[in-house]
mmCIF file of C-alpha atoms in Angstrom:
data_model
loop_
_atom_site.group_PDB
_atom_site.id
_atom_site.type_symbol
_atom_site.label_atom_id
_atom_site.label_comp_id
_atom_site.label_asym_id
_atom_site.label_seq_id
_atom_site.Cartn_x
_atom_site.Cartn_y
_atom_site.Cartn_z
ATOM 1 C CA MET L 1 118.164 138.776 80.033
ATOM 2 C CA ASN L 2 115.351 136.254 79.855
ATOM 3 C CA PHE L 3 116.433 132.642 79.874
ATOM 4 C CA ASN L 4 115.127 129.133 80.338
ATOM 5 C CA VAL L 5 117.177 126.826 82.532
ATOM 6 C CA ASP L 6 116.339 123.957 80.192
ATOM 7 C CA ASN L 7 118.036 125.811 77.317
ATOM 8 C CA LEU L 8 121.381 126.209 79.077
ATOM 9 C CA VAL L 9 124.256 124.428 77.370
ATOM 10 C CA LYS L 10 127.134 122.988 79.370
ATOM 11 C CA SER L 11 130.720 123.039 78.163
ATOM 12 C CA PRO L 12 132.286 119.639 77.338
ATOM 13 C CA LEU L 13 135.474 120.897 79.007
ATOM 14 C CA ASN L 14 135.797 120.097 82.708
ATOM 15 C CA TYR L 15 137.397 123.429 83.546
ATOM 16 C CA THR L 16 138.362 124.303 87.130
ATOM 17 C CA GLY L 17 136.105 127.053 88.466
ATOM 18 C CA GLY L 18 133.437 126.580 85.783
ATOM 19 C CA LYS L 19 130.272 128.601 86.394
ATOM 20 C CA PHE L 20 127.610 126.355 84.870
ATOM 21 C CA LYS L 21 125.928 125.536 88.190
ATOM 22 C CA LEU L 22 125.806 129.230 89.075
ATOM 23 C CA LEU L 23 124.274 130.371 85.772
ATOM 24 C CA PRO L 24 120.686 130.420 87.142
ATOM 25 C CA GLN L 25 121.901 132.990 89.684
ATOM 26 C CA LEU L 26 124.375 134.890 87.512
ATOM 27 C CA LEU L 27 122.377 135.402 84.337
ATOM 28 C CA PRO L 28 119.435 137.230 86.001
ATOM 29 C CA LEU L 29 121.986 139.743 87.329
ATOM 30 C CA PHE L 30 123.246 140.512 83.826
ATOM 31 C CA PRO L 31 121.601 143.271 81.759
ATOM 32 C CA SER L 32 118.595 142.184 79.690
ATOM 33 C CA LYS L 33 120.306 143.365 76.511
ATOM 34 C CA ILE L 34 124.041 143.077 75.889
ATOM 35 C CA SER L 35 125.634 144.218 72.671
ATOM 36 C CA THR L 36 129.125 142.789 73.213
ATOM 37 C CA PHE L 37 129.910 140.434 76.078
ATOM 38 C CA TYR L 38 133.578 140.393 77.063
ATOM 39 C CA ASP L 39 134.402 137.104 78.808
ATOM 40 C CA ILE L 40 137.932 137.884 79.932
ATOM 41 C CA PHE L 41 138.737 134.740 81.938
ATOM 42 C CA GLY L 42 136.585 132.553 79.693
ATOM 43 C CA GLY L 43 137.669 129.053 80.761
ATOM 44 C CA GLY L 44 135.246 126.431 79.468
ATOM 45 C CA ALA L 45 132.978 129.184 78.021
ATOM 46 C CA ASN L 46 129.919 128.214 80.056
ATOM 47 C CA VAL L 47 129.064 131.880 80.564
ATOM 48 C CA SER L 48 129.909 132.978 77.028
ATOM 49 C CA VAL L 49 127.621 130.530 75.261
ATOM 50 C CA ASN L 50 124.679 131.199 77.582
ATOM 51 C CA CYS L 51 124.847 134.972 78.090
ATOM 52 C CA GLY L 52 122.506 135.878 75.231
ATOM 53 C CA ALA L 53 124.682 138.723 73.898
ATOM 54 C CA GLU L 54 124.675 139.849 70.268
ATOM 55 C CA HIS L 55 128.449 139.565 70.040
ATOM 56 C CA ILE L 56 130.937 137.722 72.244
ATOM 57 C CA TYR L 57 134.608 138.346 72.842
ATOM 58 C CA TYR L 58 136.043 135.241 74.523
ATOM 59 C CA ASN L 59 139.485 135.382 76.101
ATOM 60 C CA ASP L 60 141.580 133.036 78.201
ATOM 61 C CA ILE L 61 145.260 133.417 78.953
ATOM 62 C CA ILE L 62 145.852 129.695 78.365
ATOM 63 C CA PRO L 63 146.045 129.398 74.564
ATOM 64 C CA TYR L 64 145.258 125.691 74.499
ATOM 65 C CA VAL L 65 141.746 126.344 75.784
ATOM 66 C CA SER L 66 140.960 128.979 73.168
ATOM 67 C CA LYS L 67 142.345 126.672 70.490
ATOM 68 C CA ILE L 68 140.050 123.819 71.545
ATOM 69 C CA LEU L 69 136.984 126.061 71.568
ATOM 70 C CA GLU L 70 137.819 127.453 68.134
ATOM 71 C CA GLY L 71 138.193 123.896 66.923
ATOM 72 C CA MET L 72 134.831 122.875 68.318
ATOM 73 C CA LYS L 73 133.222 125.643 66.279
ATOM 74 C CA GLU L 74 134.598 124.171 63.047
ATOM 75 C CA GLU L 75 132.343 122.099 60.828
ATOM 76 C CA GLY L 76 132.863 118.387 61.431
ATOM 77 C CA SER L 77 134.626 118.914 64.773
ATOM 78 C CA ILE L 78 133.040 115.810 66.312
ATOM 79 C CA LYS L 79 134.377 113.660 63.464
ATOM 80 C CA LYS L 80 137.909 114.867 64.173
ATOM 81 C CA VAL L 81 137.641 113.874 67.833
ATOM 82 C CA LEU L 82 136.131 110.477 67.015
ATOM 83 C CA ASN L 83 138.872 109.844 64.477
ATOM 84 C CA VAL L 84 141.560 110.412 67.132
ATOM 85 C CA ILE L 85 139.758 108.096 69.551
ATOM 86 C CA ASP L 86 139.515 105.423 66.859
ATOM 87 C CA THR L 87 143.129 105.834 65.694
ATOM 88 C CA TYR L 88 144.524 105.334 69.215
ATOM 89 C CA SER L 89 141.784 102.911 70.353
ATOM 90 C CA LEU L 90 141.132 105.168 73.320
ATOM 91 C CA SER L 91 138.892 103.911 76.103
ATOM 92 C CA LYS L 92 138.708 104.050 79.879
ATOM 93 C CA THR L 93 140.974 100.984 80.088
ATOM 94 C CA ASN L 94 143.533 101.421 77.277
ATOM 95 C CA LEU L 95 146.538 102.949 79.015
ATOM 96 C CA GLU L 96 148.853 102.103 76.108
ATOM 97 C CA GLY L 97 146.745 104.066 73.624
ATOM 98 C CA PHE L 98 146.562 107.053 75.969
ATOM 99 C CA ASN L 99 150.330 107.072 76.508
ATOM 100 C CA LYS L 100 150.955 106.840 72.759
ATOM 101 C CA LEU L 101 148.678 109.822 72.069
ATOM 102 C CA ARG L 102 150.279 111.823 74.873
ATOM 103 C CA PHE L 103 153.735 111.066 73.453
ATOM 104 C CA ASP L 104 152.694 112.094 69.945
ATOM 105 C CA TYR L 105 151.033 115.270 71.215
ATOM 106 C CA ASN L 106 154.129 116.290 73.179
ATOM 107 C CA ASN L 107 156.315 115.657 70.151
ATOM 108 C CA GLY L 108 154.648 117.902 67.620
ATOM 109 C CA ASN L 109 151.264 116.391 66.803
ATOM 110 C CA ASP L 110 149.553 119.050 68.889
ATOM 111 C CA SER L 111 146.206 119.538 67.157
ATOM 112 C CA TRP L 112 143.238 120.714 69.216
ATOM 113 C CA GLU L 113 141.430 117.402 68.678
ATOM 114 C CA ASN L 114 144.404 115.428 69.995
ATOM 115 C CA LEU L 115 144.507 117.603 73.097
ATOM 116 C CA TYR L 116 140.775 117.293 73.673
ATOM 117 C CA ALA L 117 140.934 113.505 73.275
ATOM 118 C CA LEU L 118 143.717 113.449 75.863
ATOM 119 C CA ILE L 119 141.728 115.573 78.299
ATOM 120 C CA VAL L 120 138.609 113.410 78.195
ATOM 121 C CA HIS L 121 140.708 110.313 78.936
ATOM 122 C CA SER L 122 142.767 111.932 81.693
ATOM 123 C CA PHE L 123 142.359 111.600 85.443
ATOM 124 C CA ASN L 124 139.331 113.628 86.563
ATOM 125 C CA TYR L 125 139.071 115.009 82.990
ATOM 126 C CA GLN L 126 141.692 117.602 83.934
ATOM 127 C CA MET L 127 144.175 119.302 81.589
ATOM 128 C CA ARG L 128 147.654 119.630 83.069
ATOM 129 C CA PHE L 129 151.039 120.652 81.678
ATOM 130 C CA ASN L 130 154.517 120.732 83.163
ATOM 131 C CA SER L 131 156.745 123.813 83.233
ATOM 132 C CA ASN L 132 157.837 123.092 79.636
ATOM 133 C CA HIS L 133 154.231 122.963 78.452
ATOM 134 C CA LYS L 134 154.350 119.210 77.959
ATOM 135 C CA TYR L 135 151.036 117.526 78.668
ATOM 136 C CA ASN L 136 151.417 115.434 81.821
ATOM 137 C CA SER L 137 147.953 114.479 83.080
ATOM 138 C CA SER L 138 147.752 110.831 84.090
ATOM 139 C CA PHE L 139 145.359 108.284 82.616
ATOM 140 C CA GLY L 140 141.817 108.246 84.031
ATOM 141 C CA LYS L 141 141.589 104.474 84.283
ATOM 142 C CA ASN L 142 138.061 103.034 84.518
ATOM 143 C CA VAL L 143 136.551 106.511 84.821
ATOM 144 C CA SER L 144 137.416 109.000 82.086
ATOM 145 C CA TYR L 145 136.376 108.431 78.474
ATOM 146 C CA PHE L 146 134.306 109.978 75.683
ATOM 147 C CA SER L 147 131.012 108.599 76.927
ATOM 148 C CA PRO L 148 127.685 108.907 75.074
ATOM 149 C CA THR L 149 126.694 111.591 77.590
ATOM 150 C CA LEU L 150 129.860 113.577 76.920
ATOM 151 C CA LYS L 151 129.440 113.139 73.175
ATOM 152 C CA SER L 152 125.900 114.539 73.415
ATOM 153 C CA LYS L 153 127.201 117.468 75.463
ATOM 154 C CA PHE L 154 129.900 118.102 72.853
ATOM 155 C CA LEU L 155 127.384 118.127 69.996
ATOM 156 C CA LYS L 156 125.019 120.545 71.756
ATOM 157 C CA PHE L 157 127.874 122.843 72.697
ATOM 158 C CA ALA L 158 129.350 122.825 69.179
ATOM 159 C CA GLU L 159 125.934 123.617 67.721
ATOM 160 C CA ARG L 160 125.541 126.560 70.101
ATOM 161 C CA LEU L 161 129.011 127.843 69.173
ATOM 162 C CA ASN L 162 128.112 127.672 65.480
ATOM 163 C CA ASN L 163 125.107 129.922 66.112
ATOM 164 C CA LEU L 164 127.094 132.588 67.959
ATOM 165 C CA ASP L 165 128.968 135.636 66.734
ATOM 166 C CA ILE L 166 132.046 134.869 68.816
ATOM 167 C CA VAL L 167 135.750 135.611 68.485
ATOM 168 C CA PHE L 168 138.537 134.009 70.492
ATOM 169 C CA SER L 169 141.757 135.385 71.911
ATOM 170 C CA SER L 170 144.405 134.412 74.423
ATOM 171 C CA LYS L 171 145.772 137.441 76.267
ATOM 172 C CA ASP L 172 146.588 138.646 79.730
ATOM 173 C CA PHE L 173 143.576 140.592 80.992
ATOM 174 C CA ARG L 174 145.725 143.736 81.070
ATOM 175 C CA ASP L 175 146.438 143.440 77.347
ATOM 176 C CA VAL L 176 142.827 143.246 76.159
ATOM 177 C CA ASP L 177 141.575 146.383 74.380
ATOM 178 C CA TYR L 178 138.572 147.743 76.295
ATOM 179 C CA SER L 179 138.508 151.143 74.578
ATOM 180 C CA ASP L 180 135.453 150.304 72.463
ATOM 181 C CA ALA L 181 133.427 148.878 75.368
ATOM 182 C CA ASN L 182 130.485 151.140 76.160
ATOM 183 C CA GLU L 183 127.249 151.326 78.153
ATOM 184 C CA ASN L 184 125.611 148.701 75.905
ATOM 185 C CA ASP L 185 128.298 146.099 76.605
ATOM 186 C CA LEU L 186 129.228 144.002 79.617
ATOM 187 C CA VAL L 187 132.755 143.103 80.669
ATOM 188 C CA TYR L 188 132.703 139.953 82.799
ATOM 189 C CA PHE L 189 135.639 138.845 84.923
ATOM 190 C CA ASP L 190 135.967 135.428 86.562
ATOM 191 C CA PRO L 191 139.626 135.460 87.638
ATOM 192 C CA PRO L 192 141.496 132.950 89.785
ATOM 193 C CA TYR L 193 140.439 133.517 93.375
ATOM 194 C CA LEU L 194 143.216 135.003 95.478
ATOM 195 C CA VAL L 195 142.250 133.162 98.677
ATOM 196 C CA SER L 196 141.529 129.791 97.099
ATOM 197 C CA CYS L 197 143.983 126.946 96.609
ATOM 198 C CA ALA L 198 143.340 126.137 92.958
ATOM 199 C CA VAL L 199 146.371 124.533 91.318
ATOM 200 C CA TYR L 200 145.986 126.516 88.088
ATOM 201 C CA GLN L 201 146.966 129.754 89.850
ATOM 202 C CA ASP L 202 150.187 128.664 91.552
ATOM 203 C CA GLY L 203 152.444 129.588 88.611
ATOM 204 C CA LYS L 204 154.246 126.225 88.696
ATOM 205 C CA ARG L 205 152.767 124.584 85.596
ATOM 206 C CA GLY L 206 154.096 126.670 82.759
ATOM 207 C CA PHE L 207 151.442 129.365 83.099
ATOM 208 C CA LYS L 208 151.390 132.662 84.938
ATOM 209 C CA GLY L 209 150.177 132.463 88.530
ATOM 210 C CA TRP L 210 147.842 134.840 90.365
ATOM 211 C CA GLY L 211 148.947 137.034 93.246
ATOM 212 C CA GLU L 212 148.078 140.232 95.087
ATOM 213 C CA GLN L 213 149.431 142.524 92.367
ATOM 214 C CA ASP L 214 147.268 140.774 89.766
ATOM 215 C CA GLU L 215 144.272 141.235 92.034
ATOM 216 C CA LYS L 216 145.000 144.939 92.484
ATOM 217 C CA ASP L 217 145.545 145.452 88.752
ATOM 218 C CA LEU L 218 142.204 143.800 87.984
ATOM 219 C CA LEU L 219 140.308 145.914 90.509
ATOM 220 C CA SER L 220 141.990 149.027 89.135
ATOM 221 C CA LEU L 221 140.844 148.001 85.665
ATOM 222 C CA CYS L 222 137.278 147.691 86.955
ATOM 223 C CA ASP L 223 137.536 151.242 88.312
ATOM 224 C CA LYS L 224 138.677 152.469 84.897
ATOM 225 C CA LEU L 225 135.761 150.723 83.188
ATOM 226 C CA ASN L 226 133.408 152.348 85.665
ATOM 227 C CA LYS L 227 134.836 155.790 84.897
ATOM 228 C CA GLN L 228 134.369 155.292 81.164
ATOM 229 C CA GLY L 229 130.732 154.287 81.711
ATOM 230 C CA THR L 230 131.157 150.592 80.875
ATOM 231 C CA ARG L 231 129.257 147.954 82.815
ATOM 232 C CA PHE L 232 131.321 145.261 84.494
ATOM 233 C CA ALA L 233 130.557 142.170 86.554
ATOM 234 C CA LEU L 234 133.180 140.431 88.680
ATOM 235 C CA SER L 235 132.860 136.917 90.083
ATOM 236 C CA ASN L 236 134.987 136.249 93.150
ATOM 237 C CA VAL L 237 135.003 135.043 96.745
ATOM 238 C CA LEU L 238 135.230 137.323 99.773
ATOM 239 C CA GLU L 239 136.179 134.417 101.997
ATOM 240 C CA SER L 240 137.325 130.839 101.482
ATOM 241 C CA LYS L 241 138.073 128.273 104.176
ATOM 242 C CA GLY L 242 138.023 131.063 106.746
ATOM 243 C CA LYS L 243 140.574 133.152 104.843
ATOM 244 C CA LYS L 244 139.335 136.632 103.879
ATOM 245 C CA ASN L 245 140.283 138.592 100.786
ATOM 246 C CA ASN L 246 140.584 141.986 102.464
ATOM 247 C CA ILE L 247 141.785 143.660 99.270
ATOM 248 C CA LEU L 248 138.553 142.699 97.550
ATOM 249 C CA ILE L 249 136.335 143.319 100.581
ATOM 250 C CA ASN L 250 137.553 146.897 101.023
ATOM 251 C CA TRP L 251 137.377 147.669 97.306
ATOM 252 C CA SER L 252 133.885 146.201 96.875
ATOM 253 C CA LYS L 253 132.305 148.689 99.285
ATOM 254 C CA LYS L 254 131.944 151.279 96.525
ATOM 255 C CA TYR L 255 130.044 148.888 94.248
ATOM 256 C CA ILE L 256 127.117 146.481 94.422
ATOM 257 C CA VAL L 257 127.749 143.076 95.993
ATOM 258 C CA HIS L 258 125.368 140.239 95.140
ATOM 259 C CA TYR L 259 125.803 137.257 97.451
ATOM 260 C CA LEU L 260 125.394 133.901 95.737
ATOM 261 C CA ASP L 261 124.057 130.698 97.202
ATOM 262 C CA THR L 262 126.845 128.227 96.544
ATOM 263 C CA ASP L 263 128.646 125.346 98.174
ATOM 264 C CA TYR L 264 131.889 123.888 96.845
ATOM 265 C CA ARG L 265 132.537 121.465 99.677
ATOM 266 C CA ASN L 266 132.478 118.488 97.320
ATOM 267 C CA SER L 267 134.175 120.072 94.313
ATOM 268 C CA ASN L 268 137.790 119.315 95.238
ATOM 269 C CA TYR L 269 138.792 115.879 96.446
ATOM 270 C CA GLN L 270 141.912 117.367 98.048
ATOM 271 C CA ARG L 271 140.033 119.617 100.486
ATOM 272 C CA LYS L 272 140.121 118.386 104.054
ATOM 273 C CA ASP L 273 137.922 121.009 105.719
ATOM 274 C CA ARG L 274 134.779 120.187 103.770
ATOM 275 C CA ASP L 275 132.513 121.835 106.331
ATOM 276 C CA SER L 276 133.894 125.289 105.541
ATOM 277 C CA LYS L 277 131.983 127.443 103.055
ATOM 278 C CA ASP L 278 133.065 129.992 100.494
ATOM 279 C CA ILE L 279 131.363 133.370 100.390
ATOM 280 C CA GLU L 280 131.021 133.764 96.638
ATOM 281 C CA VAL L 281 129.780 136.994 95.114
ATOM 282 C CA LEU L 282 129.103 138.856 91.910
ATOM 283 C CA ILE L 283 130.218 142.485 92.136
ATOM 284 C CA THR L 284 128.728 144.941 89.632
ATOM 285 C CA ASN L 285 128.844 148.671 88.958
ATOM 286 C CA TYR L 286 125.227 148.706 87.786
ATOM 287 C CA TYR L 287 121.745 147.658 88.776
ATOM 288 C CA LYS L 288 120.013 145.534 86.185
ATOM 289 C CA ASP L 289 118.961 147.671 83.200
ATOM 290 C CA GLU L 290 120.058 150.936 84.828
ATOM 291 C CA PRO L 291 122.975 152.974 83.468
ATOM 292 C CA VAL L 292 126.288 153.080 85.293
ATOM 293 C CA SER L 293 126.125 155.837 87.894
ATOM 294 C CA THR L 294 128.192 156.530 90.989
ATOM 295 C CA LYS L 295 125.171 158.183 92.627
ATOM 296 C CA THR L 296 122.997 155.153 91.921
ATOM 297 C CA ILE L 297 125.583 152.881 93.489
ATOM 298 C CA LYS L 298 125.899 154.984 96.641
ATOM 299 C CA LYS L 299 122.222 155.593 97.352
ATOM 300 C CA LYS L 300 120.906 152.044 96.965
ATOM 301 C CA ALA L 301 121.451 149.025 99.158
ATOM 302 C CA PRO L 302 122.707 145.724 97.693
ATOM 303 C CA LEU L 303 120.067 143.499 96.156
ATOM 304 C CA TYR L 304 121.091 140.511 98.239
ATOM 305 C CA LYS L 305 121.807 140.292 101.930
ATOM 306 C CA LYS L 306 124.873 138.528 103.181
ATOM 307 C CA ARG L 307 124.395 134.881 104.057
ATOM 308 C CA LYS L 308 124.616 134.067 107.755
#
């Protein structure tokens, strides 16, 4: 696809593992023309809204995220958010208002706009739930609030959503129907990384975790897509903090591995070994604008050499 970096739109959701910074590297590796783009681990939808596809199928296993994005697409979505902020007098200093909204949300007033207002006033703008799916992020005192910059980001993102042919779902990746996906489509996977330490994949916060069996099931699904002639692209890391994902490394040898120039040393305040680097990749079963072919994959070398 052809794209202008200045036209990229960033999600107003601060979603762990978001790919916005990598879009200038990812998008040129996508096919120039995509009929339907399947964003299976959609998260904040940074890839979905910038992929340039004719149709978009967005999916994320966490239903709250899909619900927020659907809400943002509604007419007058910004007014709903501003009304919540005004009703609870939310700011970066009003702890009482934040606690009142969190209480109301956890006791039945669980609209998407209430949840979004909570998120943008939470510590580090992060969405967190306990094992009973009660919202439990702490207040982002003196830092988190619906700033003019965030409001502008929200408006641009909502406008982009309104111009897209996009549908939303919330399923396990194994339950998505891929039977109609063909050579004109692209199925994109950005799963939790098996060798990373992201809190959203530990299975302790009311949502399903991510383990070796999930990894194997996903790679098996990619093999099935390849056999049916459907293009896929998989974002992942081969190594993180010195820990290798041997399952992925061995499997990837039969496909095309594009090494990305990335550095997440400053992305997680909890990381102690900030000098270690992740080896992040995009694995595809196609070369740009060439049909899926096992012979093509075997006879050509990867487009990018491994970083030293």
